[in-house]
């Protein structure tokens, strides 16, 4: 049987959104999609007004980052690493602690997954200095990683993503058997995690890649190990996509996110079902530092040590 190249999408009912829980059948569909494809799309999850407010702020920030000489770009200058401002003014639980997303990730990874990464990837409009170009197809797990699910990326596009504005190219099913030997570039380099060209061509004949349309209001849950690559934005507006990572509660990663102390109560695990590995600081410090992060491959998604015997 030839498997589809397009991802499975689930549209929760009004009652599911209200309760913050998928029905057993929809939850099964999500978990089966993550197991088979490494990715699932949850549609109609976030009110558009919430996204519009944050998008206005982050588009403004994107142009500021683009103007910097040390812009935190990923692979090419058309794609930048961009953190959202984690302060009370710009926070919304539907984005950062969505109960349906946590239901999916905790079912896959174990109870109370740990949120250790909050950032974003922005595809910028082309310029003379930065003509349209694609990221190499790569794996975010650019280290000797586990063969079982250990981390799920939660992507929240702030606008509808299309091939025109740089929807991410995805290679469904590639999360299951990729190793470090399949990649090029050492961890920490801008081009680390690149999948070797001969493997790409071989995989293309098995299951072709896809650059899907992802509707505004959707949330994408993706296995960290899945092959993917940023594509050019041919429009005149930056395309902002948030990226958070839920790690399995047993996975010993050391990253910590910086969040305004006013959000501590809202992010309490007793309310969210999600552990947030956070340093809570004054709002002024968050606003001073959130646009001074490194590029994506500078982050370390590995754990501190392997379990003996494996």
PDB file of C-alpha atoms in Angstrom:
ATOM      1  CA  UNK A   1       0.000   0.000   0.000  1.00  0.00           C
ATOM      2  CA  UNK A   2       1.283   3.448  -0.943  1.00  0.00           C
ATOM      3  CA  UNK A   3       1.043   5.804   2.017  1.00  0.00           C
ATOM      4  CA  UNK A   4      -0.127   9.406   1.493  1.00  0.00           C
ATOM      5  CA  UNK A   5       2.354  12.278   1.474  1.00  0.00           C
ATOM      6  CA  UNK A   6      -0.113  14.702   3.051  1.00  0.00           C
ATOM      7  CA  UNK A   7      -0.549  14.773   6.844  1.00  0.00           C
ATOM      8  CA  UNK A   8      -3.580  13.621   8.812  1.00  0.00           C
ATOM      9  CA  UNK A   9      -5.740  16.520  10.035  1.00  0.00           C
ATOM     10  CA  UNK A  10      -8.183  16.391  12.945  1.00  0.00           C
ATOM     11  CA  UNK A  11     -10.863  19.016  13.550  1.00  0.00           C
ATOM     12  CA  UNK A  12     -12.024  18.836  17.172  1.00  0.00           C
ATOM     13  CA  UNK A  13     -15.718  19.412  17.811  1.00  0.00           C
ATOM     14  CA  UNK A  14     -16.992  22.409  19.759  1.00  0.00           C
ATOM     15  CA  UNK A  15     -17.514  20.190  22.806  1.00  0.00           C
ATOM     16  CA  UNK A  16     -13.962  18.851  22.549  1.00  0.00           C
ATOM     17  CA  UNK A  17     -12.563  22.381  22.400  1.00  0.00           C
ATOM     18  CA  UNK A  18     -14.695  23.408  25.375  1.00  0.00           C
ATOM     19  CA  UNK A  19     -13.663  20.412  27.473  1.00  0.00           C
ATOM     20  CA  UNK A  20     -10.029  20.529  26.359  1.00  0.00           C
ATOM     21  CA  UNK A  21     -10.102  16.827  25.526  1.00  0.00           C
ATOM     22  CA  UNK A  22     -10.268  14.930  22.263  1.00  0.00           C
ATOM     23  CA  UNK A  23     -12.724  12.074  22.015  1.00  0.00           C
ATOM     24  CA  UNK A  24     -11.157   8.591  22.308  1.00  0.00           C
ATOM     25  CA  UNK A  25     -11.457   8.077  18.539  1.00  0.00           C
ATOM     26  CA  UNK A  26      -9.845  11.418  17.682  1.00  0.00           C
ATOM     27  CA  UNK A  27      -7.100  10.829  20.237  1.00  0.00           C
ATOM     28  CA  UNK A  28      -6.427   7.418  18.709  1.00  0.00           C
ATOM     29  CA  UNK A  29      -6.218   9.017  15.257  1.00  0.00           C
ATOM     30  CA  UNK A  30      -3.686  11.557  16.538  1.00  0.00           C
ATOM     31  CA  UNK A  31      -1.502   8.923  18.202  1.00  0.00           C
ATOM     32  CA  UNK A  32      -1.653   6.608  15.184  1.00  0.00           C
ATOM     33  CA  UNK A  33      -0.658   9.524  12.910  1.00  0.00           C
ATOM     34  CA  UNK A  34       2.305  10.372  15.130  1.00  0.00           C
ATOM     35  CA  UNK A  35       3.389   6.729  15.174  1.00  0.00           C
ATOM     36  CA  UNK A  36       3.053   6.170  11.408  1.00  0.00           C
ATOM     37  CA  UNK A  37       3.779   9.611   9.961  1.00  0.00           C
ATOM     38  CA  UNK A  38       5.577  11.504  12.718  1.00  0.00           C
ATOM     39  CA  UNK A  39       3.151  14.426  12.421  1.00  0.00           C
ATOM     40  CA  UNK A  40      -0.506  15.364  12.940  1.00  0.00           C
ATOM     41  CA  UNK A  41      -2.422  18.618  12.350  1.00  0.00           C
ATOM     42  CA  UNK A  42      -5.068  19.791  14.824  1.00  0.00           C
ATOM     43  CA  UNK A  43      -7.341  22.349  13.152  1.00  0.00           C
ATOM     44  CA  UNK A  44      -9.501  25.195  14.533  1.00  0.00           C
ATOM     45  CA  UNK A  45      -7.637  25.224  17.815  1.00  0.00           C
ATOM     46  CA  UNK A  46      -6.892  28.924  18.374  1.00  0.00           C
ATOM     47  CA  UNK A  47      -9.028  32.037  17.927  1.00  0.00           C
ATOM     48  CA  UNK A  48      -7.753  34.143  15.036  1.00  0.00           C
ATOM     49  CA  UNK A  49      -7.811  37.366  17.056  1.00  0.00           C
ATOM     50  CA  UNK A  50      -5.298  35.851  19.488  1.00  0.00           C
ATOM     51  CA  UNK A  51      -3.000  34.959  16.605  1.00  0.00           C
ATOM     52  CA  UNK A  52      -3.404  38.354  14.933  1.00  0.00           C
ATOM     53  CA  UNK A  53      -2.337  40.208  18.078  1.00  0.00           C
ATOM     54  CA  UNK A  54       0.838  38.169  18.495  1.00  0.00           C
ATOM     55  CA  UNK A  55       1.578  38.192  14.763  1.00  0.00           C
ATOM     56  CA  UNK A  56       1.594  41.997  14.666  1.00  0.00           C
ATOM     57  CA  UNK A  57       4.218  42.069  17.402  1.00  0.00           C
ATOM     58  CA  UNK A  58       6.365  39.272  15.979  1.00  0.00           C
ATOM     59  CA  UNK A  59       6.371  40.617  12.426  1.00  0.00           C
ATOM     60  CA  UNK A  60       7.699  43.889  13.827  1.00  0.00           C
ATOM     61  CA  UNK A  61      10.352  41.930  15.734  1.00  0.00           C
ATOM     62  CA  UNK A  62      11.203  39.892  12.622  1.00  0.00           C
ATOM     63  CA  UNK A  63      12.211  42.981  10.674  1.00  0.00           C
ATOM     64  CA  UNK A  64      14.358  44.091  13.603  1.00  0.00           C
ATOM     65  CA  UNK A  65      16.130  40.708  13.694  1.00  0.00           C
ATOM     66  CA  UNK A  66      16.602  40.767   9.925  1.00  0.00           C
ATOM     67  CA  UNK A  67      18.356  44.145  10.198  1.00  0.00           C
ATOM     68  CA  UNK A  68      20.933  42.897  12.700  1.00  0.00           C
ATOM     69  CA  UNK A  69      24.418  42.009  11.486  1.00  0.00           C
ATOM     70  CA  UNK A  70      24.308  38.944  13.745  1.00  0.00           C
ATOM     71  CA  UNK A  71      20.811  37.882  12.719  1.00  0.00           C
ATOM     72  CA  UNK A  72      19.967  34.435  14.185  1.00  0.00           C
ATOM     73  CA  UNK A  73      19.302  32.765  10.851  1.00  0.00           C
ATOM     74  CA  UNK A  74      18.840  29.029  10.310  1.00  0.00           C
ATOM     75  CA  UNK A  75      20.794  27.608   7.340  1.00  0.00           C
ATOM     76  CA  UNK A  76      20.037  30.689   5.195  1.00  0.00           C
ATOM     77  CA  UNK A  77      19.203  34.331   5.855  1.00  0.00           C
ATOM     78  CA  UNK A  78      15.623  33.929   4.678  1.00  0.00           C
ATOM     79  CA  UNK A  79      14.775  31.874   7.760  1.00  0.00           C
ATOM     80  CA  UNK A  80      15.422  33.269  11.229  1.00  0.00           C
ATOM     81  CA  UNK A  81      15.115  31.880  14.730  1.00  0.00           C
ATOM     82  CA  UNK A  82      12.700  34.143  16.602  1.00  0.00           C
ATOM     83  CA  UNK A  83      11.432  33.907  20.176  1.00  0.00           C
ATOM     84  CA  UNK A  84       8.028  35.265  21.189  1.00  0.00           C
ATOM     85  CA  UNK A  85       7.870  37.691  24.133  1.00  0.00           C
ATOM     86  CA  UNK A  86       6.935  35.492  27.090  1.00  0.00           C
ATOM     87  CA  UNK A  87       5.179  38.170  29.106  1.00  0.00           C
ATOM     88  CA  UNK A  88       1.623  38.508  30.351  1.00  0.00           C
ATOM     89  CA  UNK A  89       0.654  40.968  27.603  1.00  0.00           C
ATOM     90  CA  UNK A  90       1.499  38.517  24.812  1.00  0.00           C
ATOM     91  CA  UNK A  91       0.650  35.244  26.517  1.00  0.00           C
ATOM     92  CA  UNK A  92      -2.385  33.097  25.729  1.00  0.00           C
ATOM     93  CA  UNK A  93      -2.906  29.621  27.127  1.00  0.00           C
ATOM     94  CA  UNK A  94      -4.475  28.363  23.901  1.00  0.00           C
ATOM     95  CA  UNK A  95      -1.053  28.789  22.292  1.00  0.00           C
ATOM     96  CA  UNK A  96       1.416  27.800  24.977  1.00  0.00           C
ATOM     97  CA  UNK A  97      -0.502  25.377  27.205  1.00  0.00           C
ATOM     98  CA  UNK A  98      -3.289  24.078  25.009  1.00  0.00           C
ATOM     99  CA  UNK A  99      -4.966  21.203  26.885  1.00  0.00           C
ATOM    100  CA  UNK A 100      -5.712  19.194  23.737  1.00  0.00           C
ATOM    101  CA  UNK A 101      -2.078  19.419  22.655  1.00  0.00           C
ATOM    102  CA  UNK A 102      -0.965  18.320  26.115  1.00  0.00           C
ATOM    103  CA  UNK A 103      -3.453  15.434  25.972  1.00  0.00           C
ATOM    104  CA  UNK A 104      -1.837  14.278  22.726  1.00  0.00           C
ATOM    105  CA  UNK A 105       1.774  14.738  23.832  1.00  0.00           C
ATOM    106  CA  UNK A 106       1.232  13.164  27.258  1.00  0.00           C
ATOM    107  CA  UNK A 107      -0.467  10.159  25.666  1.00  0.00           C
ATOM    108  CA  UNK A 108       2.530   9.702  23.382  1.00  0.00           C
ATOM    109  CA  UNK A 109       5.382  10.618  25.738  1.00  0.00           C
ATOM    110  CA  UNK A 110       4.011   9.927  29.208  1.00  0.00           C
ATOM    111  CA  UNK A 111       2.189  11.993  31.860  1.00  0.00           C
ATOM    112  CA  UNK A 112       3.267  15.597  32.318  1.00  0.00           C
ATOM    113  CA  UNK A 113       5.689  16.106  29.430  1.00  0.00           C
ATOM    114  CA  UNK A 114       8.250  18.834  30.013  1.00  0.00           C
ATOM    115  CA  UNK A 115       8.232  22.081  28.037  1.00  0.00           C
ATOM    116  CA  UNK A 116      11.871  23.130  27.650  1.00  0.00           C
ATOM    117  CA  UNK A 117      11.906  25.135  24.431  1.00  0.00           C
ATOM    118  CA  UNK A 118       9.797  28.096  23.291  1.00  0.00           C
ATOM    119  CA  UNK A 119      10.863  29.836  20.103  1.00  0.00           C
ATOM    120  CA  UNK A 120       9.812  30.193  16.485  1.00  0.00           C
ATOM    121  CA  UNK A 121      10.912  30.093  12.873  1.00  0.00           C
ATOM    122  CA  UNK A 122      10.132  32.987  10.568  1.00  0.00           C
ATOM    123  CA  UNK A 123      10.297  32.819   6.777  1.00  0.00           C
ATOM    124  CA  UNK A 124      11.186  36.300   5.550  1.00  0.00           C
ATOM    125  CA  UNK A 125      10.208  37.926   2.250  1.00  0.00           C
ATOM    126  CA  UNK A 126      13.013  37.796  -0.322  1.00  0.00           C
ATOM    127  CA  UNK A 127      15.409  40.720  -0.654  1.00  0.00           C
ATOM    128  CA  UNK A 128      18.395  41.509  -2.881  1.00  0.00           C
ATOM    129  CA  UNK A 129      20.713  40.346  -0.101  1.00  0.00           C
ATOM    130  CA  UNK A 130      18.610  37.266   0.617  1.00  0.00           C
ATOM    131  CA  UNK A 131      17.051  35.779  -2.539  1.00  0.00           C
ATOM    132  CA  UNK A 132      14.548  32.894  -2.212  1.00  0.00           C
ATOM    133  CA  UNK A 133      16.292  29.755  -0.961  1.00  0.00           C
ATOM    134  CA  UNK A 134      15.410  26.569   0.874  1.00  0.00           C
ATOM    135  CA  UNK A 135      16.871  25.030   3.976  1.00  0.00           C
ATOM    136  CA  UNK A 136      18.496  21.650   3.412  1.00  0.00           C
ATOM    137  CA  UNK A 137      16.254  18.777   4.414  1.00  0.00           C
ATOM    138  CA  UNK A 138      17.351  18.028   7.949  1.00  0.00           C
ATOM    139  CA  UNK A 139      16.637  16.328  11.244  1.00  0.00           C
ATOM    140  CA  UNK A 140      16.428  18.433  14.422  1.00  0.00           C
ATOM    141  CA  UNK A 141      17.848  15.477  16.368  1.00  0.00           C
ATOM    142  CA  UNK A 142      21.405  16.131  15.159  1.00  0.00           C
ATOM    143  CA  UNK A 143      22.920  13.781  17.723  1.00  0.00           C
ATOM    144  CA  UNK A 144      22.924  10.049  18.473  1.00  0.00           C
ATOM    145  CA  UNK A 145      19.250   9.984  19.399  1.00  0.00           C
ATOM    146  CA  UNK A 146      16.846   7.378  20.691  1.00  0.00           C
ATOM    147  CA  UNK A 147      14.784   5.156  18.405  1.00  0.00           C
ATOM    148  CA  UNK A 148      11.611   5.756  20.432  1.00  0.00           C
ATOM    149  CA  UNK A 149       9.575   8.978  20.705  1.00  0.00           C
ATOM    150  CA  UNK A 150      11.221  11.327  23.200  1.00  0.00           C
ATOM    151  CA  UNK A 151      10.305  14.828  22.012  1.00  0.00           C
ATOM    152  CA  UNK A 152       7.416  16.391  20.116  1.00  0.00           C
ATOM    153  CA  UNK A 153       7.587  19.797  18.464  1.00  0.00           C
ATOM    154  CA  UNK A 154       4.438  21.901  18.763  1.00  0.00           C
ATOM    155  CA  UNK A 155       4.207  24.348  15.854  1.00  0.00           C
ATOM    156  CA  UNK A 156       1.695  27.204  15.876  1.00  0.00           C
ATOM    157  CA  UNK A 157       1.594  29.204  12.618  1.00  0.00           C
ATOM    158  CA  UNK A 158       0.318  32.728  13.188  1.00  0.00           C
ATOM    159  CA  UNK A 159      -1.108  32.878   9.654  1.00  0.00           C
ATOM    160  CA  UNK A 160      -2.226  30.252   7.153  1.00  0.00           C
ATOM    161  CA  UNK A 161       0.894  28.543   5.818  1.00  0.00           C
ATOM    162  CA  UNK A 162       1.042  27.815   2.104  1.00  0.00           C
ATOM    163  CA  UNK A 163       3.744  26.954  -0.436  1.00  0.00           C
ATOM    164  CA  UNK A 164       3.702  30.643  -1.382  1.00  0.00           C
ATOM    165  CA  UNK A 165       4.643  31.962   2.068  1.00  0.00           C
ATOM    166  CA  UNK A 166       6.991  29.180   3.100  1.00  0.00           C
ATOM    167  CA  UNK A 167       5.070  26.249   4.495  1.00  0.00           C
ATOM    168  CA  UNK A 168       7.568  23.703   5.819  1.00  0.00           C
ATOM    169  CA  UNK A 169       8.390  20.746   3.586  1.00  0.00           C
ATOM    170  CA  UNK A 170       7.821  17.502   5.491  1.00  0.00           C
ATOM    171  CA  UNK A 171       8.870  13.911   4.803  1.00  0.00           C
ATOM    172  CA  UNK A 172       6.286  11.778   6.577  1.00  0.00           C
ATOM    173  CA  UNK A 173       7.419   8.541   8.173  1.00  0.00           C
ATOM    174  CA  UNK A 174      11.117   9.420   8.296  1.00  0.00           C
ATOM    175  CA  UNK A 175      11.166   9.699  12.081  1.00  0.00           C
ATOM    176  CA  UNK A 176      11.229   5.947  12.593  1.00  0.00           C
ATOM    177  CA  UNK A 177      14.613   4.801  11.340  1.00  0.00           C
ATOM    178  CA  UNK A 178      16.910   7.818  10.929  1.00  0.00           C
ATOM    179  CA  UNK A 179      20.329   7.645  12.586  1.00  0.00           C
ATOM    180  CA  UNK A 180      23.179  10.063  13.114  1.00  0.00           C
ATOM    181  CA  UNK A 181      25.004   8.321  10.243  1.00  0.00           C
ATOM    182  CA  UNK A 182      22.281   9.538   7.863  1.00  0.00           C
ATOM    183  CA  UNK A 183      23.170  13.169   8.596  1.00  0.00           C
ATOM    184  CA  UNK A 184      25.908  15.640   7.703  1.00  0.00           C
ATOM    185  CA  UNK A 185      27.282  18.488   9.786  1.00  0.00           C
ATOM    186  CA  UNK A 186      28.252  18.441  13.458  1.00  0.00           C
ATOM    187  CA  UNK A 187      25.902  19.648  16.184  1.00  0.00           C
ATOM    188  CA  UNK A 188      26.151  23.404  16.703  1.00  0.00           C
ATOM    189  CA  UNK A 189      26.961  24.171  13.071  1.00  0.00           C
ATOM    190  CA  UNK A 190      24.361  26.153  11.139  1.00  0.00           C
ATOM    191  CA  UNK A 191      23.919  23.279   8.691  1.00  0.00           C
ATOM    192  CA  UNK A 192      23.956  20.370  11.121  1.00  0.00           C
ATOM    193  CA  UNK A 193      21.445  17.573  10.710  1.00  0.00           C
ATOM    194  CA  UNK A 194      21.386  17.639   6.888  1.00  0.00           C
ATOM    195  CA  UNK A 195      20.121  14.390   5.429  1.00  0.00           C
ATOM    196  CA  UNK A 196      22.524  12.871   2.897  1.00  0.00           C
ATOM    197  CA  UNK A 197      21.445  13.440  -0.700  1.00  0.00           C
ATOM    198  CA  UNK A 198      21.436   9.771  -1.701  1.00  0.00           C
ATOM    199  CA  UNK A 199      19.044   8.985   1.156  1.00  0.00           C
ATOM    200  CA  UNK A 200      16.725  11.786   0.062  1.00  0.00           C
ATOM    201  CA  UNK A 201      16.493  10.407  -3.454  1.00  0.00           C
ATOM    202  CA  UNK A 202      15.897   6.890  -2.197  1.00  0.00           C
ATOM    203  CA  UNK A 203      13.189   8.071   0.182  1.00  0.00           C
ATOM    204  CA  UNK A 204      11.494  10.180  -2.498  1.00  0.00           C
ATOM    205  CA  UNK A 205      10.656   7.042  -4.455  1.00  0.00           C
ATOM    206  CA  UNK A 206       9.114   5.434  -1.369  1.00  0.00           C
ATOM    207  CA  UNK A 207       7.059   8.340  -0.044  1.00  0.00           C
ATOM    208  CA  UNK A 208       7.370  11.772  -1.599  1.00  0.00           C
ATOM    209  CA  UNK A 209       7.675  14.930   0.515  1.00  0.00           C
ATOM    210  CA  UNK A 210       4.851  17.421   0.935  1.00  0.00           C
ATOM    211  CA  UNK A 211       4.585  21.169   1.464  1.00  0.00           C
ATOM    212  CA  UNK A 212       1.084  21.316   2.977  1.00  0.00           C
ATOM    213  CA  UNK A 213      -1.354  24.148   3.452  1.00  0.00           C
ATOM    214  CA  UNK A 214      -1.869  24.561   7.207  1.00  0.00           C
ATOM    215  CA  UNK A 215      -4.897  26.665   8.082  1.00  0.00           C
ATOM    216  CA  UNK A 216      -4.686  29.585  10.467  1.00  0.00           C
ATOM    217  CA  UNK A 217      -5.798  28.453  13.909  1.00  0.00           C
ATOM    218  CA  UNK A 218      -4.178  25.035  13.521  1.00  0.00           C
ATOM    219  CA  UNK A 219      -1.528  23.440  15.704  1.00  0.00           C
ATOM    220  CA  UNK A 220       0.968  20.963  14.258  1.00  0.00           C
ATOM    221  CA  UNK A 221       2.495  18.263  16.468  1.00  0.00           C
ATOM    222  CA  UNK A 222       5.668  16.763  14.977  1.00  0.00           C
ATOM    223  CA  UNK A 223       8.169  14.167  16.097  1.00  0.00           C
ATOM    224  CA  UNK A 224      11.540  15.889  16.592  1.00  0.00           C
ATOM    225  CA  UNK A 225      13.202  13.213  14.434  1.00  0.00           C
ATOM    226  CA  UNK A 226      11.120  13.869  11.296  1.00  0.00           C
ATOM    227  CA  UNK A 227      12.930  15.076   8.172  1.00  0.00           C
ATOM    228  CA  UNK A 228      11.829  18.568   7.150  1.00  0.00           C
ATOM    229  CA  UNK A 229      13.078  21.809   5.654  1.00  0.00           C
ATOM    230  CA  UNK A 230      12.105  25.463   5.552  1.00  0.00           C
ATOM    231  CA  UNK A 231      11.028  26.766   2.167  1.00  0.00           C
ATOM    232  CA  UNK A 232      11.172  30.258   0.631  1.00  0.00           C
ATOM    233  CA  UNK A 233       8.574  32.904   1.342  1.00  0.00           C
ATOM    234  CA  UNK A 234       7.590  34.510  -1.973  1.00  0.00           C
ATOM    235  CA  UNK A 235       5.092  36.942  -0.409  1.00  0.00           C
ATOM    236  CA  UNK A 236       5.715  40.381   1.056  1.00  0.00           C
ATOM    237  CA  UNK A 237       4.867  39.489   4.668  1.00  0.00           C
ATOM    238  CA  UNK A 238       6.972  37.456   7.124  1.00  0.00           C
ATOM    239  CA  UNK A 239       5.480  34.056   7.940  1.00  0.00           C
ATOM    240  CA  UNK A 240       5.881  33.427  11.661  1.00  0.00           C
ATOM    241  CA  UNK A 241       5.556  29.921  13.094  1.00  0.00           C
ATOM    242  CA  UNK A 242       6.021  29.302  16.808  1.00  0.00           C
ATOM    243  CA  UNK A 243       7.930  26.215  17.896  1.00  0.00           C
ATOM    244  CA  UNK A 244       7.722  24.623  21.340  1.00  0.00           C
ATOM    245  CA  UNK A 245       9.110  21.254  22.377  1.00  0.00           C
ATOM    246  CA  UNK A 246       7.491  18.829  24.803  1.00  0.00           C
ATOM    247  CA  UNK A 247      10.018  16.275  26.081  1.00  0.00           C
ATOM    248  CA  UNK A 248       9.141  12.940  27.658  1.00  0.00           C
ATOM    249  CA  UNK A 249       9.165  13.261  31.466  1.00  0.00           C
ATOM    250  CA  UNK A 250      11.958  10.661  31.683  1.00  0.00           C
ATOM    251  CA  UNK A 251      14.169  12.392  29.094  1.00  0.00           C
ATOM    252  CA  UNK A 252      17.050  14.165  30.796  1.00  0.00           C
ATOM    253  CA  UNK A 253      17.449  17.343  28.767  1.00  0.00           C
ATOM    254  CA  UNK A 254      18.829  20.435  30.525  1.00  0.00           C
ATOM    255  CA  UNK A 255      17.296  23.360  28.636  1.00  0.00           C
ATOM    256  CA  UNK A 256      15.280  25.989  30.501  1.00  0.00           C
ATOM    257  CA  UNK A 257      12.979  28.653  29.098  1.00  0.00           C
ATOM    258  CA  UNK A 258      12.872  32.227  30.373  1.00  0.00           C
ATOM    259  CA  UNK A 259       9.396  33.445  31.287  1.00  0.00           C
ATOM    260  CA  UNK A 260       8.020  36.512  33.062  1.00  0.00           C
ATOM    261  CA  UNK A 261       7.254  35.742  36.705  1.00  0.00           C
ATOM    262  CA  UNK A 262       3.664  36.969  36.237  1.00  0.00           C
ATOM    263  CA  UNK A 263       2.992  33.792  34.206  1.00  0.00           C
ATOM    264  CA  UNK A 264       4.118  31.336  36.874  1.00  0.00           C
ATOM    265  CA  UNK A 265       0.634  30.652  38.207  1.00  0.00           C
ATOM    266  CA  UNK A 266      -0.868  30.267  34.727  1.00  0.00           C
ATOM    267  CA  UNK A 267       1.795  27.710  33.810  1.00  0.00           C
ATOM    268  CA  UNK A 268       1.485  25.690  37.002  1.00  0.00           C
ATOM    269  CA  UNK A 269       1.454  21.976  36.176  1.00  0.00           C
ATOM    270  CA  UNK A 270      -1.629  21.365  38.318  1.00  0.00           C
ATOM    271  CA  UNK A 271      -3.553  23.552  35.869  1.00  0.00           C
ATOM    272  CA  UNK A 272      -1.871  22.626  32.584  1.00  0.00           C
ATOM    273  CA  UNK A 273      -0.817  18.972  32.957  1.00  0.00           C
ATOM    274  CA  UNK A 274       2.500  20.178  31.591  1.00  0.00           C
ATOM    275  CA  UNK A 275       5.758  20.676  33.439  1.00  0.00           C
ATOM    276  CA  UNK A 276       7.449  23.902  32.376  1.00  0.00           C
ATOM    277  CA  UNK A 277      11.199  23.960  32.929  1.00  0.00           C
ATOM    278  CA  UNK A 278      11.323  27.700  33.407  1.00  0.00           C
ATOM    279  CA  UNK A 279      13.351  30.425  34.988  1.00  0.00           C
ATOM    280  CA  UNK A 280      10.838  33.033  36.061  1.00  0.00           C
ATOM    281  CA  UNK A 281      12.303  36.528  35.931  1.00  0.00           C
ATOM    282  CA  UNK A 282      11.154  40.120  35.914  1.00  0.00           C
ATOM    283  CA  UNK A 283       9.238  41.195  32.816  1.00  0.00           C
ATOM    284  CA  UNK A 284      11.878  43.816  32.023  1.00  0.00           C
ATOM    285  CA  UNK A 285      14.544  41.117  31.756  1.00  0.00           C
ATOM    286  CA  UNK A 286      12.394  39.024  29.436  1.00  0.00           C
ATOM    287  CA  UNK A 287      11.777  41.980  27.141  1.00  0.00           C
ATOM    288  CA  UNK A 288      15.459  42.887  27.168  1.00  0.00           C
ATOM    289  CA  UNK A 289      16.690  39.391  26.293  1.00  0.00           C
ATOM    290  CA  UNK A 290      14.088  37.538  24.207  1.00  0.00           C
ATOM    291  CA  UNK A 291      15.434  38.826  20.893  1.00  0.00           C
ATOM    292  CA  UNK A 292      19.032  38.010  21.772  1.00  0.00           C
ATOM    293  CA  UNK A 293      18.872  34.209  21.464  1.00  0.00           C
ATOM    294  CA  UNK A 294      21.033  32.060  19.212  1.00  0.00           C
ATOM    295  CA  UNK A 295      20.136  30.331  15.967  1.00  0.00           C
ATOM    296  CA  UNK A 296      18.246  27.021  16.078  1.00  0.00           C
ATOM    297  CA  UNK A 297      21.146  24.584  15.732  1.00  0.00           C
ATOM    298  CA  UNK A 298      22.891  26.202  18.694  1.00  0.00           C
ATOM    299  CA  UNK A 299      20.351  24.575  21.032  1.00  0.00           C
ATOM    300  CA  UNK A 300      21.077  21.139  22.462  1.00  0.00           C
ATOM    301  CA  UNK A 301      18.109  18.747  22.401  1.00  0.00           C
ATOM    302  CA  UNK A 302      20.156  15.783  23.652  1.00  0.00           C
ATOM    303  CA  UNK A 303      19.956  14.325  27.145  1.00  0.00           C
ATOM    304  CA  UNK A 304      22.758  14.249  29.677  1.00  0.00           C
ATOM    305  CA  UNK A 305      23.509  10.517  29.626  1.00  0.00           C
ATOM    306  CA  UNK A 306      22.164   7.273  28.279  1.00  0.00           C
ATOM    307  CA  UNK A 307      20.784   4.501  30.461  1.00  0.00           C
ATOM    308  CA  UNK A 308      23.304   1.718  30.993  1.00  0.00           C
ATOM    309  CA  UNK A 309      22.755  -1.389  28.898  1.00  0.00           C
ATOM    310  CA  UNK A 310      21.304   0.388  25.830  1.00  0.00           C
TER     311      UNK A 310
END
